[in-house]
């Protein structure tokens, strides 16, 4: 008798994307480059598709004044839930920055899950991501080297610190009472404990990154001693940097990917110029608009390559 092994199909992430359009309080400075809401929405859809998620619906949402509790109003929330039900979506992406309170309230609003009228839902809760959580997920998915993984972890910790919410819950923390003669006390709040634990973890990761950085500087110094000029290819994400690198180095085997943040680490290759001189070409991690400061560590390697390059 043959035995059939039934495997559970992987969960399909079906995302709806909303780009809030908030009326600016003051006009943009003359000469400043602006991105239209439609372009922002297309970019957000591209970020979702980079993770190979299905973007089942996307639209812009006019917001006069962001709601401090949920960013969008209750009427729009009901509309979003109806759309998610219609498509059987299990992920909501709001292409903006959410506060910790807003994120918590949105997660509570959509829990335990959006009922799926099509009957093909996967169960479980609804994932709520803002723009920065989405980009962080992509960086975590793309990280290959030890350094990039540490950089993503550090950015994640910084992001978590912005999401900490004071619940006024008191917890006992005996580790704070290390001096002789100290006997307990009121203890620290849950918020204080969470913040301290994240700061301790952040300190450890920064120390590891410093060690990796020292190794990278040694490698760069050895590279400079060989006298090969460095050419850094810099640009917006998915602007064709990897394709250009492949073309310049004659690499026909490695295909470039038409996705945002396809490269998670700088990629260095040798190329020979028509004059016969050898140069080093560096394909850097692409930039993107509205990137918060917490991601500065993810671009540290790229920024250093650009800083030390002979040609950009």
mmCIF file of C-alpha atoms in Angstrom, residues 2-283:
data_model
loop_
_atom_site.group_PDB
_atom_site.id
_atom_site.type_symbol
_atom_site.label_atom_id
_atom_site.label_comp_id
_atom_site.label_asym_id
_atom_site.label_seq_id
_atom_site.Cartn_x
_atom_site.Cartn_y
_atom_site.Cartn_z
ATOM 1 C CA UNK A 2 1.416 3.356 -0.992
ATOM 2 C CA UNK A 3 1.364 6.219 1.445
ATOM 3 C CA UNK A 4 0.737 9.717 0.212
ATOM 4 C CA UNK A 5 2.500 12.489 2.016
ATOM 5 C CA UNK A 6 0.373 15.585 2.157
ATOM 6 C CA UNK A 7 2.256 18.828 2.577
ATOM 7 C CA UNK A 8 0.737 22.101 3.633
ATOM 8 C CA UNK A 9 1.126 24.674 0.861
ATOM 9 C CA UNK A 10 3.087 27.767 1.846
ATOM 10 C CA UNK A 11 1.020 30.661 3.082
ATOM 11 C CA UNK A 12 0.408 33.207 0.361
ATOM 12 C CA UNK A 13 0.795 36.795 1.495
ATOM 13 C CA UNK A 14 -1.945 38.907 -0.059
ATOM 14 C CA UNK A 15 -1.373 42.574 0.634
ATOM 15 C CA UNK A 16 -3.457 45.685 0.206
ATOM 16 C CA UNK A 17 -1.464 48.900 -0.070
ATOM 17 C CA UNK A 18 -2.689 52.365 0.843
ATOM 18 C CA UNK A 19 -0.648 55.519 0.356
ATOM 19 C CA UNK A 20 -1.959 58.309 2.614
ATOM 20 C CA UNK A 21 -1.811 61.717 0.971
ATOM 21 C CA UNK A 22 -1.603 64.355 3.692
ATOM 22 C CA UNK A 23 -2.120 67.962 2.734
ATOM 23 C CA UNK A 24 1.216 69.755 3.323
ATOM 24 C CA UNK A 25 1.182 72.507 5.921
ATOM 25 C CA UNK A 26 3.459 74.622 3.751
ATOM 26 C CA UNK A 27 4.375 74.545 0.042
ATOM 27 C CA UNK A 28 7.515 72.767 -1.087
ATOM 28 C CA UNK A 29 10.656 74.812 -1.482
ATOM 29 C CA UNK A 30 11.278 76.104 -5.029
ATOM 30 C CA UNK A 31 13.441 73.749 -7.058
ATOM 31 C CA UNK A 32 12.911 70.834 -4.668
ATOM 32 C CA UNK A 33 12.224 67.575 -6.478
ATOM 33 C CA UNK A 34 8.827 66.128 -5.622
ATOM 34 C CA UNK A 35 7.352 62.686 -6.086
ATOM 35 C CA UNK A 36 3.674 62.452 -6.951
ATOM 36 C CA UNK A 37 1.297 60.332 -4.834
ATOM 37 C CA UNK A 38 0.870 57.968 -7.791
ATOM 38 C CA UNK A 39 4.643 57.473 -7.991
ATOM 39 C CA UNK A 40 4.794 56.848 -4.242
ATOM 40 C CA UNK A 41 2.031 54.256 -4.618
ATOM 41 C CA UNK A 42 3.834 52.502 -7.481
ATOM 42 C CA UNK A 43 6.984 52.413 -5.370
ATOM 43 C CA UNK A 44 5.094 50.911 -2.423
ATOM 44 C CA UNK A 45 3.635 48.248 -4.716
ATOM 45 C CA UNK A 46 7.139 47.526 -5.951
ATOM 46 C CA UNK A 47 8.362 47.072 -2.377
ATOM 47 C CA UNK A 48 5.569 44.574 -1.718
ATOM 48 C CA UNK A 49 6.303 42.654 -4.912
ATOM 49 C CA UNK A 50 10.015 42.580 -4.076
ATOM 50 C CA UNK A 51 9.085 40.199 -1.251
ATOM 51 C CA UNK A 52 7.127 38.132 -3.780
ATOM 52 C CA UNK A 53 3.888 39.010 -2.047
ATOM 53 C CA UNK A 54 0.706 39.474 -4.024
ATOM 54 C CA UNK A 55 -0.429 43.081 -4.165
ATOM 55 C CA UNK A 56 -4.152 42.526 -4.627
ATOM 56 C CA UNK A 57 -5.221 46.151 -4.229
ATOM 57 C CA UNK A 58 -3.525 49.556 -4.075
ATOM 58 C CA UNK A 59 -4.831 53.099 -3.848
ATOM 59 C CA UNK A 60 -4.060 56.534 -2.479
ATOM 60 C CA UNK A 61 -6.026 57.883 0.494
ATOM 61 C CA UNK A 62 -6.572 61.588 1.149
ATOM 62 C CA UNK A 63 -5.985 62.430 4.812
ATOM 63 C CA UNK A 64 -6.725 65.967 5.970
ATOM 64 C CA UNK A 65 -5.246 65.522 9.452
ATOM 65 C CA UNK A 66 -3.711 62.204 10.548
ATOM 66 C CA UNK A 67 -5.682 60.559 13.344
ATOM 67 C CA UNK A 68 -3.312 60.229 16.344
ATOM 68 C CA UNK A 69 -4.914 56.875 17.227
ATOM 69 C CA UNK A 70 -5.090 55.128 13.832
ATOM 70 C CA UNK A 71 -3.697 57.647 11.295
ATOM 71 C CA UNK A 72 -6.818 57.276 9.090
ATOM 72 C CA UNK A 73 -10.390 57.796 10.266
ATOM 73 C CA UNK A 74 -12.879 55.142 11.358
ATOM 74 C CA UNK A 75 -14.826 55.383 8.105
ATOM 75 C CA UNK A 76 -11.735 54.649 6.029
ATOM 76 C CA UNK A 77 -10.816 51.782 8.377
ATOM 77 C CA UNK A 78 -14.202 50.182 7.732
ATOM 78 C CA UNK A 79 -13.647 50.621 4.013
ATOM 79 C CA UNK A 80 -10.189 49.050 4.207
ATOM 80 C CA UNK A 81 -11.584 46.075 6.125
ATOM 81 C CA UNK A 82 -14.267 45.585 3.474
ATOM 82 C CA UNK A 83 -11.622 45.629 0.728
ATOM 83 C CA UNK A 84 -9.460 43.138 2.607
ATOM 84 C CA UNK A 85 -12.451 40.848 3.061
ATOM 85 C CA UNK A 86 -13.253 41.002 -0.643
ATOM 86 C CA UNK A 87 -9.710 40.031 -1.657
ATOM 87 C CA UNK A 88 -8.982 37.638 1.188
ATOM 88 C CA UNK A 89 -5.990 39.803 2.110
ATOM 89 C CA UNK A 90 -3.926 39.045 5.190
ATOM 90 C CA UNK A 91 -1.523 41.995 5.138
ATOM 91 C CA UNK A 92 -2.163 45.733 5.317
ATOM 92 C CA UNK A 93 0.562 48.126 4.195
ATOM 93 C CA UNK A 94 0.159 51.809 5.024
ATOM 94 C CA UNK A 95 2.862 53.594 3.059
ATOM 95 C CA UNK A 96 3.679 56.128 5.761
ATOM 96 C CA UNK A 97 5.244 56.239 9.228
ATOM 97 C CA UNK A 98 3.064 54.950 12.064
ATOM 98 C CA UNK A 99 3.604 55.660 15.733
ATOM 99 C CA UNK A 100 3.640 52.838 18.271
ATOM 100 C CA UNK A 101 0.119 53.724 19.403
ATOM 101 C CA UNK A 102 -1.205 53.845 15.838
ATOM 102 C CA UNK A 103 0.328 50.499 14.978
ATOM 103 C CA UNK A 104 -1.014 48.859 18.137
ATOM 104 C CA UNK A 105 -4.520 50.203 17.534
ATOM 105 C CA UNK A 106 -4.557 49.108 13.904
ATOM 106 C CA UNK A 107 -3.445 45.599 14.836
ATOM 107 C CA UNK A 108 -6.199 45.476 17.478
ATOM 108 C CA UNK A 109 -8.767 46.723 14.984
ATOM 109 C CA UNK A 110 -8.052 43.948 12.477
ATOM 110 C CA UNK A 111 -7.661 41.132 15.034
ATOM 111 C CA UNK A 112 -8.272 38.276 15.270
ATOM 112 C CA UNK A 113 -8.415 38.342 11.473
ATOM 113 C CA UNK A 114 -10.306 39.762 8.537
ATOM 114 C CA UNK A 115 -13.133 37.378 7.678
ATOM 115 C CA UNK A 116 -12.580 36.081 4.173
ATOM 116 C CA UNK A 117 -15.752 36.056 2.123
ATOM 117 C CA UNK A 118 -14.042 34.066 -0.634
ATOM 118 C CA UNK A 119 -13.399 31.217 1.762
ATOM 119 C CA UNK A 120 -9.725 30.841 0.876
ATOM 120 C CA UNK A 121 -8.195 32.604 3.860
ATOM 121 C CA UNK A 122 -5.227 31.223 5.702
ATOM 122 C CA UNK A 123 -6.389 32.071 9.209
ATOM 123 C CA UNK A 124 -4.300 33.851 11.781
ATOM 124 C CA UNK A 125 -4.062 37.557 12.322
ATOM 125 C CA UNK A 126 -3.618 40.401 9.910
ATOM 126 C CA UNK A 127 -0.114 41.827 9.565
ATOM 127 C CA UNK A 128 -0.002 45.626 9.685
ATOM 128 C CA UNK A 129 3.117 47.249 8.268
ATOM 129 C CA UNK A 130 4.054 50.854 7.705
ATOM 130 C CA UNK A 131 6.581 51.935 5.084
ATOM 131 C CA UNK A 132 9.569 51.497 7.364
ATOM 132 C CA UNK A 133 8.528 48.041 8.613
ATOM 133 C CA UNK A 134 8.127 46.972 4.987
ATOM 134 C CA UNK A 135 11.580 48.207 3.986
ATOM 135 C CA UNK A 136 13.075 46.602 7.095
ATOM 136 C CA UNK A 137 11.497 43.279 6.113
ATOM 137 C CA UNK A 138 13.115 43.570 2.678
ATOM 138 C CA UNK A 139 16.542 44.352 4.141
ATOM 139 C CA UNK A 140 16.243 41.343 6.466
ATOM 140 C CA UNK A 141 15.320 39.158 3.501
ATOM 141 C CA UNK A 142 18.235 40.436 1.387
ATOM 142 C CA UNK A 143 20.991 40.439 4.031
ATOM 143 C CA UNK A 144 23.694 37.910 3.188
ATOM 144 C CA UNK A 145 26.916 38.979 4.893
ATOM 145 C CA UNK A 146 27.486 39.007 8.636
ATOM 146 C CA UNK A 147 27.787 42.784 8.550
ATOM 147 C CA UNK A 148 24.532 43.370 6.701
ATOM 148 C CA UNK A 149 22.672 41.022 9.042
ATOM 149 C CA UNK A 150 23.999 42.935 12.052
ATOM 150 C CA UNK A 151 23.077 46.233 10.394
ATOM 151 C CA UNK A 152 19.513 45.053 9.807
ATOM 152 C CA UNK A 153 19.257 43.811 13.391
ATOM 153 C CA UNK A 154 20.456 47.183 14.674
ATOM 154 C CA UNK A 155 17.927 49.033 12.512
ATOM 155 C CA UNK A 156 15.221 46.680 13.787
ATOM 156 C CA UNK A 157 16.090 47.471 17.404
ATOM 157 C CA UNK A 158 15.978 51.205 16.713
ATOM 158 C CA UNK A 159 12.592 50.733 15.069
ATOM 159 C CA UNK A 160 11.303 48.722 18.028
ATOM 160 C CA UNK A 161 12.354 51.517 20.380
ATOM 161 C CA UNK A 162 10.117 53.929 18.477
ATOM 162 C CA UNK A 163 7.217 51.491 18.960
ATOM 163 C CA UNK A 164 7.527 51.149 22.734
ATOM 164 C CA UNK A 165 4.314 52.071 24.523
ATOM 165 C CA UNK A 166 3.928 52.897 28.201
ATOM 166 C CA UNK A 167 1.437 50.403 29.636
ATOM 167 C CA UNK A 168 2.088 51.566 33.232
ATOM 168 C CA UNK A 169 2.648 47.937 34.199
ATOM 169 C CA UNK A 170 5.104 47.598 37.061
ATOM 170 C CA UNK A 171 7.576 44.732 36.953
ATOM 171 C CA UNK A 172 10.099 43.675 39.544
ATOM 172 C CA UNK A 173 13.676 43.842 38.409
ATOM 173 C CA UNK A 174 16.076 42.568 41.042
ATOM 174 C CA UNK A 175 19.029 43.023 38.675
ATOM 175 C CA UNK A 176 18.798 46.740 39.265
ATOM 176 C CA UNK A 177 19.469 46.230 42.980
ATOM 177 C CA UNK A 178 23.107 45.181 42.869
ATOM 178 C CA UNK A 179 24.504 47.358 45.674
ATOM 179 C CA UNK A 180 25.025 46.021 49.201
ATOM 180 C CA UNK A 181 22.204 46.966 51.506
ATOM 181 C CA UNK A 182 19.639 47.594 48.720
ATOM 182 C CA UNK A 183 16.418 45.759 49.386
ATOM 183 C CA UNK A 184 13.987 45.828 46.543
ATOM 184 C CA UNK A 185 12.039 48.922 45.741
ATOM 185 C CA UNK A 186 9.274 49.948 43.411
ATOM 186 C CA UNK A 187 11.052 48.404 40.445
ATOM 187 C CA UNK A 188 10.948 49.766 36.904
ATOM 188 C CA UNK A 189 7.947 49.984 34.613
ATOM 189 C CA UNK A 190 7.538 47.581 31.721
ATOM 190 C CA UNK A 191 8.379 50.440 29.374
ATOM 191 C CA UNK A 192 11.619 51.170 31.211
ATOM 192 C CA UNK A 193 12.558 47.485 31.223
ATOM 193 C CA UNK A 194 11.830 47.066 27.505
ATOM 194 C CA UNK A 195 13.797 50.195 26.680
ATOM 195 C CA UNK A 196 16.797 49.102 28.749
ATOM 196 C CA UNK A 197 16.873 45.607 27.251
ATOM 197 C CA UNK A 198 16.791 47.030 23.737
ATOM 198 C CA UNK A 199 19.554 49.515 24.568
ATOM 199 C CA UNK A 200 21.728 46.709 25.985
ATOM 200 C CA UNK A 201 21.191 44.665 22.848
ATOM 201 C CA UNK A 202 21.904 47.675 20.661
ATOM 202 C CA UNK A 203 25.198 48.240 22.471
ATOM 203 C CA UNK A 204 26.290 44.605 21.890
ATOM 204 C CA UNK A 205 25.460 44.762 18.191
ATOM 205 C CA UNK A 206 27.311 48.051 17.755
ATOM 206 C CA UNK A 207 30.399 46.452 19.302
ATOM 207 C CA UNK A 208 30.172 43.558 16.833
ATOM 208 C CA UNK A 209 29.743 45.989 13.950
ATOM 209 C CA UNK A 210 32.824 47.915 15.011
ATOM 210 C CA UNK A 211 34.862 44.700 14.839
ATOM 211 C CA UNK A 212 33.506 43.916 11.371
ATOM 212 C CA UNK A 213 34.167 47.486 10.275
ATOM 213 C CA UNK A 214 37.806 47.250 11.339
ATOM 214 C CA UNK A 215 38.186 44.123 9.204
ATOM 215 C CA UNK A 216 36.599 45.896 6.244
ATOM 216 C CA UNK A 217 38.989 48.834 6.611
ATOM 217 C CA UNK A 218 41.963 46.440 6.545
ATOM 218 C CA UNK A 219 40.613 44.883 3.343
ATOM 219 C CA UNK A 220 40.070 48.315 1.800
ATOM 220 C CA UNK A 221 43.593 49.408 2.732
ATOM 221 C CA UNK A 222 45.054 46.309 1.090
ATOM 222 C CA UNK A 223 42.988 47.063 -2.001
ATOM 223 C CA UNK A 224 44.263 50.640 -2.123
ATOM 224 C CA UNK A 225 47.862 49.460 -1.777
ATOM 225 C CA UNK A 226 47.498 47.577 -5.067
ATOM 226 C CA UNK A 227 46.798 50.872 -6.786
ATOM 227 C CA UNK A 228 43.562 49.889 -8.506
ATOM 228 C CA UNK A 229 41.123 52.799 -8.932
ATOM 229 C CA UNK A 230 37.659 52.277 -7.439
ATOM 230 C CA UNK A 231 34.544 53.204 -9.402
ATOM 231 C CA UNK A 232 31.315 53.287 -7.354
ATOM 232 C CA UNK A 233 28.014 52.828 -9.185
ATOM 233 C CA UNK A 234 25.489 54.845 -7.188
ATOM 234 C CA UNK A 235 21.815 55.485 -7.757
ATOM 235 C CA UNK A 236 18.214 54.926 -6.823
ATOM 236 C CA UNK A 237 17.135 51.362 -6.100
ATOM 237 C CA UNK A 238 16.223 49.367 -9.219
ATOM 238 C CA UNK A 239 17.754 51.983 -11.517
ATOM 239 C CA UNK A 240 19.928 49.461 -13.373
ATOM 240 C CA UNK A 241 23.149 49.527 -11.322
ATOM 241 C CA UNK A 242 23.594 45.744 -11.279
ATOM 242 C CA UNK A 243 22.782 45.515 -14.994
ATOM 243 C CA UNK A 244 25.427 48.149 -15.686
ATOM 244 C CA UNK A 245 27.950 46.271 -13.552
ATOM 245 C CA UNK A 246 27.260 43.055 -15.461
ATOM 246 C CA UNK A 247 27.627 44.856 -18.774
ATOM 247 C CA UNK A 248 30.894 46.550 -17.834
ATOM 248 C CA UNK A 249 32.421 43.342 -16.470
ATOM 249 C CA UNK A 250 31.137 41.149 -19.296
ATOM 250 C CA UNK A 251 29.220 38.945 -16.864
ATOM 251 C CA UNK A 252 26.486 37.281 -18.897
ATOM 252 C CA UNK A 253 25.782 34.466 -16.437
ATOM 253 C CA UNK A 254 24.569 36.583 -13.542
ATOM 254 C CA UNK A 255 21.213 38.152 -14.287
ATOM 255 C CA UNK A 256 20.169 41.423 -12.711
ATOM 256 C CA UNK A 257 16.815 41.422 -10.943
ATOM 257 C CA UNK A 258 14.075 43.915 -11.783
ATOM 258 C CA UNK A 259 13.156 44.408 -8.116
ATOM 259 C CA UNK A 260 13.667 47.081 -5.510
ATOM 260 C CA UNK A 261 16.623 46.405 -3.198
ATOM 261 C CA UNK A 262 17.682 43.331 -5.167
ATOM 262 C CA UNK A 263 21.214 43.891 -3.797
ATOM 263 C CA UNK A 264 21.564 43.756 -0.023
ATOM 264 C CA UNK A 265 25.332 44.277 0.094
ATOM 265 C CA UNK A 266 27.849 46.207 -2.015
ATOM 266 C CA UNK A 267 29.257 43.980 -4.744
ATOM 267 C CA UNK A 268 32.830 44.530 -5.976
ATOM 268 C CA UNK A 269 34.239 43.171 -9.244
ATOM 269 C CA UNK A 270 37.262 43.764 -11.408
ATOM 270 C CA UNK A 271 36.994 45.218 -14.885
ATOM 271 C CA UNK A 272 39.608 45.864 -17.560
ATOM 272 C CA UNK A 273 39.407 49.136 -19.460
ATOM 273 C CA UNK A 274 40.145 49.373 -23.202
ATOM 274 C CA UNK A 275 43.497 50.883 -22.199
ATOM 275 C CA UNK A 276 44.334 47.664 -20.382
ATOM 276 C CA UNK A 277 44.142 49.210 -16.927
ATOM 277 C CA UNK A 278 42.295 47.278 -14.224
ATOM 278 C CA UNK A 279 39.712 49.006 -12.036
ATOM 279 C CA UNK A 280 37.365 47.876 -9.288
ATOM 280 C CA UNK A 281 33.654 48.436 -9.891
ATOM 281 C CA UNK A 282 31.412 48.594 -6.824
ATOM 282 C CA UNK A 283 27.665 48.022 -7.152
#
